[in-house]
Short mmCIF file of C-alpha atoms and ligand atoms in Angstrom, two decimals:
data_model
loop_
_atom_site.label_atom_id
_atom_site.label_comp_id
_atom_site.label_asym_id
_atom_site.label_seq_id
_atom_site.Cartn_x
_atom_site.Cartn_y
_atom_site.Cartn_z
CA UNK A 1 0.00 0.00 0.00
CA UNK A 2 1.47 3.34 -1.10
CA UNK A 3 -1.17 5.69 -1.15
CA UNK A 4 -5.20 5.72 0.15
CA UNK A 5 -6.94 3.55 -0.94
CA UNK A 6 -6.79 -0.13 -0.91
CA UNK A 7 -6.76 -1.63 -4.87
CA UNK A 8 -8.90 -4.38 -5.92
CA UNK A 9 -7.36 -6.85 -7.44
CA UNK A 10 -10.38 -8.26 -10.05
CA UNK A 11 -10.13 -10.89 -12.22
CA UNK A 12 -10.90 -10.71 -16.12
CA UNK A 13 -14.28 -12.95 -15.64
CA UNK A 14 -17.73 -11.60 -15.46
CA UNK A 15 -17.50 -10.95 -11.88
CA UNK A 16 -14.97 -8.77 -12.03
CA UNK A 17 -15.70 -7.07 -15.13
CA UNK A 18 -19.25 -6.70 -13.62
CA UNK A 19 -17.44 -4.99 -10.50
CA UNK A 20 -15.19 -2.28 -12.55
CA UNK A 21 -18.38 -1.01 -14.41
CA UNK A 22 -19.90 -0.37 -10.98
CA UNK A 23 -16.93 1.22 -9.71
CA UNK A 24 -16.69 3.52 -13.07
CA UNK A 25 -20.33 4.13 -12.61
CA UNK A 26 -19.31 5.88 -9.02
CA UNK A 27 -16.65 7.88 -10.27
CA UNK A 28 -13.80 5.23 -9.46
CA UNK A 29 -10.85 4.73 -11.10
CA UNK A 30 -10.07 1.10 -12.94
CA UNK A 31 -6.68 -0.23 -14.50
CA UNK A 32 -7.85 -2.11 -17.35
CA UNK A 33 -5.29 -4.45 -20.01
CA UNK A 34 -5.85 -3.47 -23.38
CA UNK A 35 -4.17 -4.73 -26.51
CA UNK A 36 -1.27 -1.98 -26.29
CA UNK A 37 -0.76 -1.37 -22.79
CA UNK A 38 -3.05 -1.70 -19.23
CA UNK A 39 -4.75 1.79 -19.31
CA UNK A 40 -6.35 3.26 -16.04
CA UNK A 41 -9.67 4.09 -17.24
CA UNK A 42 -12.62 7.00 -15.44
CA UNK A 43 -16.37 8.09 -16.79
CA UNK A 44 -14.66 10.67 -19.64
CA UNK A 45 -18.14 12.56 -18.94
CA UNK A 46 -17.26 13.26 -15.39
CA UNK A 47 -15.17 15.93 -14.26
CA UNK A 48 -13.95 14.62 -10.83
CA UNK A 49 -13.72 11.12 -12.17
CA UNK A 50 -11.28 12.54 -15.13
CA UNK A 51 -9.57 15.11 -12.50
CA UNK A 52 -8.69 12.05 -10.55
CA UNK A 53 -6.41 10.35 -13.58
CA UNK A 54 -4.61 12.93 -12.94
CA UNK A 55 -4.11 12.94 -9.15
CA UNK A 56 -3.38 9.52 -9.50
CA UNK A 57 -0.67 9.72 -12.57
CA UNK A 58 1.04 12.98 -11.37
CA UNK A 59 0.41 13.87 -14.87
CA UNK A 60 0.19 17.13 -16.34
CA UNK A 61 -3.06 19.28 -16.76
CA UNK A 62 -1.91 19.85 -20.12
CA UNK A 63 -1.30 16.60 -21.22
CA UNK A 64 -4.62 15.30 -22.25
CA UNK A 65 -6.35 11.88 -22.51
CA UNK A 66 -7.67 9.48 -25.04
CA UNK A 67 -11.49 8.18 -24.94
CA UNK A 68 -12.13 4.96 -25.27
CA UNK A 69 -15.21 4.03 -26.66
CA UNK A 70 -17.08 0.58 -28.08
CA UNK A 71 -18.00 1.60 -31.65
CA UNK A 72 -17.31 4.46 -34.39
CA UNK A 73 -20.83 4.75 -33.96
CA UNK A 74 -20.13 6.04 -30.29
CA UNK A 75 -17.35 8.00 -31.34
CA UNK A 76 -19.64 10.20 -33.86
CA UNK A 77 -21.41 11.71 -30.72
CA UNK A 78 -17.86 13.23 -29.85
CA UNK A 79 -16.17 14.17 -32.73
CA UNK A 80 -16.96 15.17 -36.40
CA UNK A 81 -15.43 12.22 -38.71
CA UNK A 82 -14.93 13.19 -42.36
CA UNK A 83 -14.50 10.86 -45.14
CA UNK A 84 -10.78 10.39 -44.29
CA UNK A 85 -10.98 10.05 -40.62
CA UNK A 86 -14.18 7.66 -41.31
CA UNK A 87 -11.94 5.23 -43.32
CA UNK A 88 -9.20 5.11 -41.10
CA UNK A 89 -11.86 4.45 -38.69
CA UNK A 90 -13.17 1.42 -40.95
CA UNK A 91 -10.04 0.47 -41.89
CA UNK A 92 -8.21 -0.01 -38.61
CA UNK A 93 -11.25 -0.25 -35.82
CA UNK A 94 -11.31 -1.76 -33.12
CA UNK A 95 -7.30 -1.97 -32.85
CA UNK A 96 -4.57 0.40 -31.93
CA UNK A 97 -5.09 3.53 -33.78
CA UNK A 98 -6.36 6.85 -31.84
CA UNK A 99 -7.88 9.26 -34.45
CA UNK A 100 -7.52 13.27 -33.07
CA UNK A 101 -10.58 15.34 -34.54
CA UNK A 102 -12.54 18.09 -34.32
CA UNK A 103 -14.16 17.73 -30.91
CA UNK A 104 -18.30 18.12 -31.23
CA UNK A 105 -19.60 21.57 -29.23
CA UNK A 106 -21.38 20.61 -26.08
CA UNK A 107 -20.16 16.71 -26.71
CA UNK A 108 -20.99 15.96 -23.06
CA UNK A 109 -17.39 15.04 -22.29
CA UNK A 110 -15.21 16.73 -19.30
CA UNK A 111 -13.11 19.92 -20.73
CA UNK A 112 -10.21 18.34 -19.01
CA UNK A 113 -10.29 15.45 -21.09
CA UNK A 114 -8.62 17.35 -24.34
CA UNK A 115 -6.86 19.64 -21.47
CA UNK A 116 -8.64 22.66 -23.42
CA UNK A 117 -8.21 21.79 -26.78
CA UNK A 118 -10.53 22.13 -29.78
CA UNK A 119 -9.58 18.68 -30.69
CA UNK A 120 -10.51 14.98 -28.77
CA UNK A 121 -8.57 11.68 -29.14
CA UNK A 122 -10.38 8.34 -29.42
CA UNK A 123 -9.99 5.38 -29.30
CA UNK A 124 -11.92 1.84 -29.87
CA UNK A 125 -9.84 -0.73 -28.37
CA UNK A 126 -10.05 -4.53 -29.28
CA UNK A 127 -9.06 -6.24 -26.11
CA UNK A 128 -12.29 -8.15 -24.82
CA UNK A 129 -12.28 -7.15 -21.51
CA UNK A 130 -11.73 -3.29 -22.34
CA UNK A 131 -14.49 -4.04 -24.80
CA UNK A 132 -16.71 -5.58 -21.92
CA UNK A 133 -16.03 -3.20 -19.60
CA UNK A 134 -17.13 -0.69 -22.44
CA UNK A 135 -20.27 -2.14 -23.36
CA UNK A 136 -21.22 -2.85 -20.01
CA UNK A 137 -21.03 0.45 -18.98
CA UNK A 138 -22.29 1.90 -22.20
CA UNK A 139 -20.10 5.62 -21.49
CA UNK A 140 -16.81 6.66 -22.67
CA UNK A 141 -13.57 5.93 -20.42
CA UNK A 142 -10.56 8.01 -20.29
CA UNK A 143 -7.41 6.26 -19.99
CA UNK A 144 -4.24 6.81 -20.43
CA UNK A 145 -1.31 4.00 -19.37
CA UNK A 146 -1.91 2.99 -16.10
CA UNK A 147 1.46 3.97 -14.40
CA UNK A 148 3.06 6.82 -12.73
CA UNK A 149 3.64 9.91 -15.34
CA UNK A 150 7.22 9.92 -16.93
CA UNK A 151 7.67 6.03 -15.88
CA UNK A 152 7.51 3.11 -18.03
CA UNK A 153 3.67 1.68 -19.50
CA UNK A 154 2.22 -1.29 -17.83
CA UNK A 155 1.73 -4.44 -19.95
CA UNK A 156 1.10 -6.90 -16.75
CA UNK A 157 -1.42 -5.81 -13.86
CA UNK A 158 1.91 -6.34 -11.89
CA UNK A 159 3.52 -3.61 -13.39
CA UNK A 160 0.28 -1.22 -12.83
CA UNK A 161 0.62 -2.33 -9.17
CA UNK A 162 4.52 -1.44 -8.78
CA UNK A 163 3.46 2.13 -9.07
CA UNK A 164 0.03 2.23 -8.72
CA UNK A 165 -1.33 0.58 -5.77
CA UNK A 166 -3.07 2.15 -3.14
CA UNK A 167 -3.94 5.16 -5.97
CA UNK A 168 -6.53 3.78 -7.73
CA UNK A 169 -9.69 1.61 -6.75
CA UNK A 170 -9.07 -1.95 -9.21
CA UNK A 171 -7.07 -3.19 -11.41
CA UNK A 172 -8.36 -6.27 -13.70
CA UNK A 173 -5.54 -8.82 -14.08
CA UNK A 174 -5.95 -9.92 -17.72
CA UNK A 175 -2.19 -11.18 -17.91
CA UNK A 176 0.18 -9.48 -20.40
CA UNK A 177 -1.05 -7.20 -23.14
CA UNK A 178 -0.23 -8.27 -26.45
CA UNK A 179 0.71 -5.41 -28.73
CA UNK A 180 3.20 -3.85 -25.44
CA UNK A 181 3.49 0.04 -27.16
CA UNK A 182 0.72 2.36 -27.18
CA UNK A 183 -1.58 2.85 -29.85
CA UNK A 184 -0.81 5.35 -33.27
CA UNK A 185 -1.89 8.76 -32.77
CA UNK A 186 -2.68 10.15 -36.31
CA UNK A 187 -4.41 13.63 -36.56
CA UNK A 188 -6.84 14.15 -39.17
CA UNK A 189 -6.77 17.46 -40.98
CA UNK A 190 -9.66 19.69 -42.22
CA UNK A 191 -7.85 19.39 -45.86
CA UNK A 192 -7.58 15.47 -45.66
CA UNK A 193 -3.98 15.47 -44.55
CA UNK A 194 -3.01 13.13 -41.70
CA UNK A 195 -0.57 13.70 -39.20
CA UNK A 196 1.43 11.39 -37.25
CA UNK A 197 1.60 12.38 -33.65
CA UNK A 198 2.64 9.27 -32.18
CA UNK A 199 4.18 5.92 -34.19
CA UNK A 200 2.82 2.84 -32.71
CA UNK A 201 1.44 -0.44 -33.74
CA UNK A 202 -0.43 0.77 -36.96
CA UNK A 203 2.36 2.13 -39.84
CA UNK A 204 1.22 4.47 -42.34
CA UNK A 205 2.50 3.47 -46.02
CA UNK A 206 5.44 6.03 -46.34
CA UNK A 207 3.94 9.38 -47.56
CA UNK A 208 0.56 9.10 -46.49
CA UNK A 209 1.54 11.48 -42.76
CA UNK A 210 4.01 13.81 -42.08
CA UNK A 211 5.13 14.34 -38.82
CA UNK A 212 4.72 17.09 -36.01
CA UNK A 213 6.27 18.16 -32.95
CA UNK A 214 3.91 20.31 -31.99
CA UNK A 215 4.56 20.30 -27.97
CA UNK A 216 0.85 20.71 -27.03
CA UNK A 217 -0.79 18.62 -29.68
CA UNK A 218 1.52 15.25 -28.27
CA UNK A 219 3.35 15.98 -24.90
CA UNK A 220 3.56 12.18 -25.71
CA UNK A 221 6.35 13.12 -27.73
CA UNK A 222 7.57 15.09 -24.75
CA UNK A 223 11.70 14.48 -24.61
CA UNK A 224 11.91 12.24 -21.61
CA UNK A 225 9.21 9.82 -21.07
CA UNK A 226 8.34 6.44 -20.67
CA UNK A 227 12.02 6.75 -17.96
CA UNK A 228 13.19 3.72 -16.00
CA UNK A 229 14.83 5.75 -13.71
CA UNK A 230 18.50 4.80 -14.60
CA UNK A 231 20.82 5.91 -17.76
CA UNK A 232 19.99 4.22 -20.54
CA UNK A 233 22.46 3.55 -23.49
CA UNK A 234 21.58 2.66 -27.01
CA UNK A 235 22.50 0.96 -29.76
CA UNK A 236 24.51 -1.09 -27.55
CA UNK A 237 26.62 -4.18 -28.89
CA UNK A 238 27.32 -5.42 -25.47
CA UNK A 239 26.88 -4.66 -21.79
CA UNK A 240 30.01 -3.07 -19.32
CA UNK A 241 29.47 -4.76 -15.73
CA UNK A 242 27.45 -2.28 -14.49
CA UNK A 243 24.74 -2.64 -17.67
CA UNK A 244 21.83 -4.64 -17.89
CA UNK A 245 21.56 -5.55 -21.05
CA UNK A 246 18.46 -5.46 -23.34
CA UNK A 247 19.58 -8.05 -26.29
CA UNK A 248 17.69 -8.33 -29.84
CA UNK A 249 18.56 -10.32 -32.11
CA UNK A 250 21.92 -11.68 -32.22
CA UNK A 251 22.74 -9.02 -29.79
CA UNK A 252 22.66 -11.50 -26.79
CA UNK A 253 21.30 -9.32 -23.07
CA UNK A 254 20.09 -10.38 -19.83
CA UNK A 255 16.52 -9.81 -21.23
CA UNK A 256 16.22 -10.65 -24.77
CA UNK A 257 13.42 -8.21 -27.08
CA UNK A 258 13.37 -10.99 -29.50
CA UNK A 259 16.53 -13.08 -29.95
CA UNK A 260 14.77 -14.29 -33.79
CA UNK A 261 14.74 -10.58 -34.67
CA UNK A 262 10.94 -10.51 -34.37
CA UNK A 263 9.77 -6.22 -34.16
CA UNK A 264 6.42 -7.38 -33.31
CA UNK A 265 7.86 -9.37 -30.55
CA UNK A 266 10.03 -6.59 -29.74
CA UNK A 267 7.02 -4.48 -29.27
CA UNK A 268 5.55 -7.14 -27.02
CA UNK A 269 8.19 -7.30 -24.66
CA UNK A 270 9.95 -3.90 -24.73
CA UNK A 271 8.29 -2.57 -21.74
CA UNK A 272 8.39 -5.87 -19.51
CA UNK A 273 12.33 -5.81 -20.34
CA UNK A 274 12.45 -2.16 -19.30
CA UNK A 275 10.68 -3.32 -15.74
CA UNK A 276 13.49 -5.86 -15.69
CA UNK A 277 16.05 -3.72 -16.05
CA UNK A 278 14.83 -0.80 -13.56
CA UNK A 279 14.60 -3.68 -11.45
CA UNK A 280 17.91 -5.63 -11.14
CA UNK A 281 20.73 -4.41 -9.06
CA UNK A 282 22.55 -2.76 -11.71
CA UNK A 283 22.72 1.03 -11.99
CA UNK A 284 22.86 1.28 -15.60
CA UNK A 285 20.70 -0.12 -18.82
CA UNK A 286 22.14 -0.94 -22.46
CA UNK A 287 20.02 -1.86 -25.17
CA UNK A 288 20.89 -3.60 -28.47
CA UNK A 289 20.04 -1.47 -31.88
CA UNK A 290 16.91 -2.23 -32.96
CA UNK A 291 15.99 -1.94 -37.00
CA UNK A 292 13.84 1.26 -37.48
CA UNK A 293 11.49 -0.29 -39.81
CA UNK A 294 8.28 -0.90 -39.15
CA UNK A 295 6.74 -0.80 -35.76
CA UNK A 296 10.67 -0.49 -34.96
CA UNK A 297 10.09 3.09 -35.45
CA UNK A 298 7.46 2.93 -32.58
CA UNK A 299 10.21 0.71 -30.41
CA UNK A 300 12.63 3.40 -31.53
CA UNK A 301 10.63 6.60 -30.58
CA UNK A 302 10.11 5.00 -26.84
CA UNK A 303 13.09 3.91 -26.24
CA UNK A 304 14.94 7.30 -27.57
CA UNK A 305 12.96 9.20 -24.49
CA UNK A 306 13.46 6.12 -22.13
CA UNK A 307 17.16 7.15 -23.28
CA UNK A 308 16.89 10.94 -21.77
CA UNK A 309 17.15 11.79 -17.64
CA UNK A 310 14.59 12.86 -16.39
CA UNK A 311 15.19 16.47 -14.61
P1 AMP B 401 -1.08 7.99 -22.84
O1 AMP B 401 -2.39 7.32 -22.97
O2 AMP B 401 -0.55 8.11 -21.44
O3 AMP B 401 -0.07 7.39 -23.76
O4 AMP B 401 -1.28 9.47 -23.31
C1 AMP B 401 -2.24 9.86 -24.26
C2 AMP B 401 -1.60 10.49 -25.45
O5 AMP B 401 -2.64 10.99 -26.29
C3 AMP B 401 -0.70 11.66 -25.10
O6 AMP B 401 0.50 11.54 -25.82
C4 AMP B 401 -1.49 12.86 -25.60
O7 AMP B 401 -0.64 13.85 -26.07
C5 AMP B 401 -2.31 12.29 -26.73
N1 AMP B 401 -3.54 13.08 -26.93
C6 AMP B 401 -4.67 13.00 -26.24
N2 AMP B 401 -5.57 13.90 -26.67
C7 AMP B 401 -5.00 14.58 -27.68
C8 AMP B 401 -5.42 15.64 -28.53
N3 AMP B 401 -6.63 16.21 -28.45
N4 AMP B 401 -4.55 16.07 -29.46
C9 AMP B 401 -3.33 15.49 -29.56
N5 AMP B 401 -2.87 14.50 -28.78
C10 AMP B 401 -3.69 14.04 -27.86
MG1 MG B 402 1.61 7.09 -20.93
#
């Protein structure tokens, strides 16, 4: 226990899906996997319950949230979808890919939400249990990654625990999320263009986004983030004593991202081998070079801010 309240610890059945919706309901706050990372999930139409993420994370006012929500159907009450932003929708719904629109006037949804911007993020996750919890409740959830702001994502409910117990009412233990890096954040813009905010698990073919670094628009793409509290060195070929070593490929580590040079299974793992490491006894992290292909470019973009201290 490390804060107030004592954290339920729910399993991913009916019961305990049944549970979170009634603890959303109240206001409550509810680590729940997904198919990127575990996200800790409030009513997005409720002002305290949003206000509370943020106690909870330590995270920035201005940093907003994405809403999750069960269908593109749902998501038309929020946000207007033109015929771009409706066929990414199509195309890549339910899955990892959070569209950033043109929020709706009087949408219902807390202003700090989209932390007082025009624009909303959602989301329509395919995990089952996020999708129970979802339909069950029948509102939108916030959630961002269940962990402390700065620190590495969850992808176990173990992880959410190591810096989230006793800050948040449940977490639902549905074992290790599959994807492991959060979801694509692509803007949509009036004239059709789309922006990549965030690389992740979906790739645009090459010339379909550009790229932004607008501060506000993705504090995601803030310079240190995602930090397991040690110095981190890249593109490592092999670990001094004092490194634990993140391997891929032939690149043999104490933790290995995918010794078959696997990105998807790269993605998978990087963040449990980044709990690893901030975990052993040794004061100082390497990690192999990693191709920057692919969803390497999402593994890449993580890892470079995992790469700078924290101040
Ligand atoms: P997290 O879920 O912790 O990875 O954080 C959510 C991410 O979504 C952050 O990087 C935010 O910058 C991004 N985000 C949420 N809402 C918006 C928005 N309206 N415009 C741009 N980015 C957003
Ligand atoms: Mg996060």
């Amino acid at each position: 226990m490390t804060g107030k309240y004592a954290t339920e610890q729910l399993g991913a059945d009916a019961e305990g899906i049944g549970r979170a919706a009634a603890i959303l309901r109240e206001g409550g706050l509810v680590a729940i996997p997904t198919e990127t990372v575990y996200g800790l999930a409030a009513r997005a139409d409720s002002e305290a319950a949003v206000a509370r993420i943020y106690t909870a994370k330590g995270r920035p006012g201005f940093n907003p949230l994405i809403v999750h929500v069960a269908s593109q159907e749902r998501a038309t009450q929020f946000a207007t979808f033109d015929a771009p932003a409706r066929e990414l929708a199509e195309r890549h719904w339910p899955g990892p890919l959070t569209l950033v629109l043109p929020a709706l006037p009087d949408n219902g949804l807390a202003p700090a939400v989209s932390a007082g911007l025009p624009t909303i993020a959602l989301r329509c996750p395919e995990h089952p249990v996020m999708r129970a919890v979802l339909t069950e409740l029948d509102l939108p959830l916030a959630a961002p990654s269940a962990n402390r702001s700065g620190s590495v994502s969850p992808t176990t409910a173990a992880h959410v625990l190591a810096t989230l117990d006793g800050r948040v009412d449940a977490v639902i233990n549905g074992g290790e999320c599959q994807g492991g890096l959060e979801s694509t954040i692509a803007a949509v813009r009036g004239d059709g263009r789309i922006e990549e905010l965030r690389p992740g698990p979906i790739t645009f073919a090459s010339g379909r986004h550009l790229r932004t670094d607008h501060p506000i628009e993705a504090p995601g793409q803030l310079a240190s983030h995602y930090s397991p509290g040690k110095p981190l060195r890249l593109n490592a070929t092999g670990g001094a004593d004092d490194e634990f070593l993140i391997g891929f490929g032939t690149v043999e580590g104490d933790c290995g991202l995918s010794p078959s040079g696997d990105l998807v299974e790269a993605a998978s793992r990087l963040y449990a081998c980044l709990h690893e490491a901030a975990a052993s006894d040794r004061p100082r992290i390497a990690v192999a070079p990693v191709p920057n292909e692919g969803i390497g470019r999402a593994i890449n973009d993580r890892l470079r801010r995992a790469a700078v201290p924290v101040d």
